[in-house]
Short mmCIF file of C-alpha atoms in Angstrom, two decimals:
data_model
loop_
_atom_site.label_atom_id
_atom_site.label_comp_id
_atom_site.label_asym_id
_atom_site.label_seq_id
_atom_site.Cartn_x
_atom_site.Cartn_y
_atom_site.Cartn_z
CA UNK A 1500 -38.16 6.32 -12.60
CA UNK A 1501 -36.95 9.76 -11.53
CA UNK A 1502 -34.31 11.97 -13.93
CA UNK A 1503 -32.03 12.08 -10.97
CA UNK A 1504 -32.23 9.96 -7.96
CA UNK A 1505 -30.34 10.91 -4.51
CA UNK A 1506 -30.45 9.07 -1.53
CA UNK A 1507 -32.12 11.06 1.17
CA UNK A 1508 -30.70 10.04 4.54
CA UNK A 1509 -30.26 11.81 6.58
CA UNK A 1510 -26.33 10.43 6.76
CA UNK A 1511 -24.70 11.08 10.06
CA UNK A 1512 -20.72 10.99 10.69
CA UNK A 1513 -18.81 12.01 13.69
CA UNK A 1514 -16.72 15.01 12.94
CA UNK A 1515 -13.35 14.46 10.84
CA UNK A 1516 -14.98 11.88 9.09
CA UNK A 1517 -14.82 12.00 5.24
CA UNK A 1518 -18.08 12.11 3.68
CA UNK A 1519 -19.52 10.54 0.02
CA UNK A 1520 -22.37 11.72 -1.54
CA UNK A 1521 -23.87 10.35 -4.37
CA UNK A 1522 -26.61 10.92 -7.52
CA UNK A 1523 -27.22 8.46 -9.85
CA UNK A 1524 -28.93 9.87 -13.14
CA UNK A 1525 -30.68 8.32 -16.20
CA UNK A 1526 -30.12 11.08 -19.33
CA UNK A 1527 -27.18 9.94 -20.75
CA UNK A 1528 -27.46 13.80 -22.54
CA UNK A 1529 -26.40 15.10 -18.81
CA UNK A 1530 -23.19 17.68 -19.25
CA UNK A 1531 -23.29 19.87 -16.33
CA UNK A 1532 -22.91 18.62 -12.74
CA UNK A 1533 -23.55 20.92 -9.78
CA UNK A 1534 -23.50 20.74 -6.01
CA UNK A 1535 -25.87 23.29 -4.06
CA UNK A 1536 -25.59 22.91 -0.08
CA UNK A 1537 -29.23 24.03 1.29
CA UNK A 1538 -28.94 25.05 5.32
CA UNK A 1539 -32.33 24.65 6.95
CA UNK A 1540 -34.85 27.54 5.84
CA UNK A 1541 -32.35 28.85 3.74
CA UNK A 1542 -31.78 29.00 0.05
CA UNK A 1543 -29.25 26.80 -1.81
CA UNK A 1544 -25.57 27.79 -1.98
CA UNK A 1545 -23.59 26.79 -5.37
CA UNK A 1546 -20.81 25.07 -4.31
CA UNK A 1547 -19.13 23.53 -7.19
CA UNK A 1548 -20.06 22.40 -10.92
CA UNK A 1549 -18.29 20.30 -13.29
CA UNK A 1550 -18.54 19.87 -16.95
CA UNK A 1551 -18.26 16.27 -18.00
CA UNK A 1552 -16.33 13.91 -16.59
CA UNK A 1553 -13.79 13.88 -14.37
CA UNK A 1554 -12.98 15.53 -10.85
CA UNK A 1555 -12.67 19.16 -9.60
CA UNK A 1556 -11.49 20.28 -6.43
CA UNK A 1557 -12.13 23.24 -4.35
CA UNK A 1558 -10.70 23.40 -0.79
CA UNK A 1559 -11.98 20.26 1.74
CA UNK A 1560 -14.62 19.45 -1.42
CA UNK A 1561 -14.08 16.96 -4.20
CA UNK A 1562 -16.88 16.34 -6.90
CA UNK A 1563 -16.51 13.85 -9.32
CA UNK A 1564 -18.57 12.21 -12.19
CA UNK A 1565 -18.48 8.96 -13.98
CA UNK A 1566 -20.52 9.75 -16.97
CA UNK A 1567 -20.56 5.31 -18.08
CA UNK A 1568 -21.93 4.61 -14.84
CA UNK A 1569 -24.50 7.64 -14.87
CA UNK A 1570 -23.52 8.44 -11.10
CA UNK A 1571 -21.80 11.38 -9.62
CA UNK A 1572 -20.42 11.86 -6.53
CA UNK A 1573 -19.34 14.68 -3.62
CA UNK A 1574 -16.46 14.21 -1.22
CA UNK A 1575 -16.13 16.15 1.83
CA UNK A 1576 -12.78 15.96 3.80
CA UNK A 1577 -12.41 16.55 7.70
CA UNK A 1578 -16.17 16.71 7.68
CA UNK A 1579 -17.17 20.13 10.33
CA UNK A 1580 -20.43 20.66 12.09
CA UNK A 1581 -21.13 23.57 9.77
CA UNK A 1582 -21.13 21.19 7.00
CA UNK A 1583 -24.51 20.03 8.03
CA UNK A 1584 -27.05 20.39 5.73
CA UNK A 1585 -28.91 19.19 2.78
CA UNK A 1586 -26.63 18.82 -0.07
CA UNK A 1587 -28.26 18.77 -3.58
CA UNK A 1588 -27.35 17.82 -6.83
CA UNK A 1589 -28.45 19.23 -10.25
CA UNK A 1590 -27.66 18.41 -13.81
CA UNK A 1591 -27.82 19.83 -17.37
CA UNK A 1592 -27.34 19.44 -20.66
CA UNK A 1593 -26.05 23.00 -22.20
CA UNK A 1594 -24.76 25.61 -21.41
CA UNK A 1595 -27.48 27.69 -23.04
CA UNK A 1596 -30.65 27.73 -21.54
CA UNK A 1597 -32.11 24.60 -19.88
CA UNK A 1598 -33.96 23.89 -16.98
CA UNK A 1599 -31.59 22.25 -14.62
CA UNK A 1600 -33.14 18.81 -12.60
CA UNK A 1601 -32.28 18.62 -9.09
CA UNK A 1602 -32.37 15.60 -6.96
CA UNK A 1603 -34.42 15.28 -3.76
CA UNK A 1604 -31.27 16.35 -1.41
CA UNK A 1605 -29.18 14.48 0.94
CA UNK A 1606 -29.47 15.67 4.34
CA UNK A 1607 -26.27 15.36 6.36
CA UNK A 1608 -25.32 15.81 9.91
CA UNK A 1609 -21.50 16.19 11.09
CA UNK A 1610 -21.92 15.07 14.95
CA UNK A 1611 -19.10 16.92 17.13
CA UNK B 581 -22.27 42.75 -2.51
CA UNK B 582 -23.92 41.32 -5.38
CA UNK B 583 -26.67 39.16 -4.64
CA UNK B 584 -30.34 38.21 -4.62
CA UNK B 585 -32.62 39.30 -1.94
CA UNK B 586 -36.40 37.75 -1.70
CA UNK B 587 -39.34 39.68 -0.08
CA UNK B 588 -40.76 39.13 2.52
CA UNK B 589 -38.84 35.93 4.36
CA UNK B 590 -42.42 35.06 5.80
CA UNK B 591 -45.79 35.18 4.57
CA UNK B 592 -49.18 34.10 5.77
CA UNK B 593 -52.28 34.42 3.43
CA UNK B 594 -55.78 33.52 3.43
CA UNK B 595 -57.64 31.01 0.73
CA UNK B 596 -58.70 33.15 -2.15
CA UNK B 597 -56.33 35.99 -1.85
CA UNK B 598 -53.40 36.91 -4.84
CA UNK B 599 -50.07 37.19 -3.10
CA UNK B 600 -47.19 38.85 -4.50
CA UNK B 601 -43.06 37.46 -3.87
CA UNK B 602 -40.57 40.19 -4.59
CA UNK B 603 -36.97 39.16 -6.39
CA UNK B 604 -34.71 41.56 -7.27
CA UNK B 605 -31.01 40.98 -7.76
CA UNK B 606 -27.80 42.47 -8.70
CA UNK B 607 -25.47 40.34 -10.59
CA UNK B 608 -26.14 41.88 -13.89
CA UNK B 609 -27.59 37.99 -14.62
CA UNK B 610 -29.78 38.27 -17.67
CA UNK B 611 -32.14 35.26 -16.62
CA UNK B 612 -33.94 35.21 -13.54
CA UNK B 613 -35.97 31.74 -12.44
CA UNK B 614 -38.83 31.43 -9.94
CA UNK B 615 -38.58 27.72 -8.48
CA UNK B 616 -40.90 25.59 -5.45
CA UNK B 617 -39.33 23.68 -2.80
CA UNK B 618 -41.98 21.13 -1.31
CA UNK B 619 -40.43 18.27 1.54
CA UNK B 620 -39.18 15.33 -0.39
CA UNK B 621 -39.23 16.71 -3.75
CA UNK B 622 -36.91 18.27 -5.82
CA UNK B 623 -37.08 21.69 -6.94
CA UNK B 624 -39.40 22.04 -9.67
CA UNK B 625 -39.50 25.05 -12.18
CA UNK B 626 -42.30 27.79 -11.87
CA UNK B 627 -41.21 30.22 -14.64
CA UNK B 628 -38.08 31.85 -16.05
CA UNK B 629 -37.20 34.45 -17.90
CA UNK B 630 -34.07 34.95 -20.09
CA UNK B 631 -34.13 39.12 -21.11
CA UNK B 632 -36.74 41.90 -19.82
CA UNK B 633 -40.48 41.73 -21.44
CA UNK B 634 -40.28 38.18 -21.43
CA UNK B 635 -40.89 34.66 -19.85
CA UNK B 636 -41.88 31.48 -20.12
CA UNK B 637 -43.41 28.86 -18.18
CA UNK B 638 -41.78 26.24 -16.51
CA UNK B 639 -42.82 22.86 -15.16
CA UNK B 640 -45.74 24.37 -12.62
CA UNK B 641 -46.57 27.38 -14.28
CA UNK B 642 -50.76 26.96 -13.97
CA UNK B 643 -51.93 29.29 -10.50
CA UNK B 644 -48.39 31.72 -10.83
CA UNK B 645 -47.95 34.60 -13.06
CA UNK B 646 -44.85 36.50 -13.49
CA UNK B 647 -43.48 40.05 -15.37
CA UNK B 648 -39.55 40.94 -16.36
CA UNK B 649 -40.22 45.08 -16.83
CA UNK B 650 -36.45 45.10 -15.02
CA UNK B 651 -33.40 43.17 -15.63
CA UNK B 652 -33.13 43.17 -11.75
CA UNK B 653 -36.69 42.62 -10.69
CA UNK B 654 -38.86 39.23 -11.22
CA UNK B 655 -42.02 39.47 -8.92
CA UNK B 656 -43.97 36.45 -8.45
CA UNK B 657 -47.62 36.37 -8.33
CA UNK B 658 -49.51 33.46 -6.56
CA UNK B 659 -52.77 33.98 -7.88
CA UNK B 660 -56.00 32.12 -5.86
CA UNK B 661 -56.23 29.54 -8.93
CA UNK B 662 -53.17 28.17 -7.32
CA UNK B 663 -54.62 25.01 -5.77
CA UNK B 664 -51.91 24.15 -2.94
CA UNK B 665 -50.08 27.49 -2.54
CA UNK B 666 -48.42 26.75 0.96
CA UNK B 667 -44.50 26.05 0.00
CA UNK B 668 -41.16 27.29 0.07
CA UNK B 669 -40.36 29.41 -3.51
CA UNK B 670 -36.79 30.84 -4.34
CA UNK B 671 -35.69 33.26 -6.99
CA UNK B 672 -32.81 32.04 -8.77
CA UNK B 673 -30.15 34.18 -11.39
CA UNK B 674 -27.75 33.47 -14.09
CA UNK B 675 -26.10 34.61 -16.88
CA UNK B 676 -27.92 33.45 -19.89
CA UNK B 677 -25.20 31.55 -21.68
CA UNK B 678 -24.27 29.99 -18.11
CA UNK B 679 -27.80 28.57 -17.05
CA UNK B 680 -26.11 25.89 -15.26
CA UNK B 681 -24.55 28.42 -12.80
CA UNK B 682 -27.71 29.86 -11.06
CA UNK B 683 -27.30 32.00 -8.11
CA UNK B 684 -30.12 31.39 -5.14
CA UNK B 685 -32.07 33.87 -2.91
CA UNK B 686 -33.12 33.07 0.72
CA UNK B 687 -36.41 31.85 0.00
CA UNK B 688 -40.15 33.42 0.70
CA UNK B 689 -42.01 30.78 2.64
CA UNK B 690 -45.15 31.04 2.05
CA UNK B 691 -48.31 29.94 4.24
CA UNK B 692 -52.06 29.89 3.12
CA UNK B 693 -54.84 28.99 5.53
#
């Protein structure tokens, strides 16, 4: 069983649509969440981490984690054409040095 | 602007032949991480390096070797010993007490035939 499993799609959703993506995750010891968004070719783009539970919220973007069900998740509201692209998720469990463990990515596509 | 820039965006080698990947960034991060993208696997962890004059090996190390003479600059070396060399690598920055905020280059893809 993999450290951190993702779904990898791709997930398609007309434009406007809100959009759930999800990692579920075995190391209980996990205590840094993080979103990257990867465009095609491109290198990943921090968009959001989160310490422990709970939710954070920056702009259309939600992420949330639910640390007794091991499973984190990333909302997108009024879901744009530029928001296609594989979305990745990556845990931790310090602050200090670690190697983070990323899941396998999530590729979306926002249909116009 | 602060960022990380990657050298050269493309490169094509033949079998046998050491290639070098240029990082260099300018954050003022303290660590600097050299990571391999392959399709339908997760990033994995070549080396890292967490102050200047040193490193350590990460999940993938055996084929790569890397020097930190500059808190900006973290060139990778793909040496021929590297068995499957064709992938996608990208530099990656932090500040050391914040590893789980890492900052991303574009990405060297690199091509051996």
């Amino acid at each position: 069983q993999k450290e951190v499993e993702q779904d990898p799609g791709p997930l398609s959703v007309p434009e406007g649509a809100i959009v759930s993506l999800n990692c579920t995750y075995s190391n209980s010891a996990f205590q840094y969440f993080m979103w990257y968004r990867q465009y095609s070719r491109k290198g990943p783009e921090l968009l959001m981490y989160t310490y422990s539970s709970g939710n954070k919220e920056d702009g259309r973007f939600t992420a949330q984690v639910d640390k007794s069900s091991k499973y984190i998740s990333l909302f997108i509201r009024d879901s744009q054409p530029s928001d296609s692209a594989t979305y990745l998720c990556a845990m931790s469990e310090r602050a200090g040095f670690q190697k983070l463990v990323f899941g396998t990515g999530t590729r979306l596509l926002v249909s116009p | 602007d602060g960022g990380i820039t990657q050298s050269p965006k493309y490169l094509f080698r033949k079998e046998g032949q050491n290639v070098t990947l240029s990082c260099e960034q300018n954050l003022n991060h303290d660590a600097m991480y050299w990571y391999r993208q392959d399709p339908g696997q997760g990033l994995r962890l070549i080396y890292y390096s967490q102050i200047v004059n040193d490193f350590q090996k990460g999940d993938i190390a055996e084929g790569y070797s890397v020097s930190r003479e500059k808190k900006e600059s973290f060139p990778l070396t793909v040496t021929s010993a590297q068995k499957n060399p064709t992938a996608f690598y990208l530099c990656a920055s932090s500040f050391r007490d914040r590893t789980y905020e890492q900052y991303f280059g574009p990405g060297t893809r690199l091509t051996v035939t």
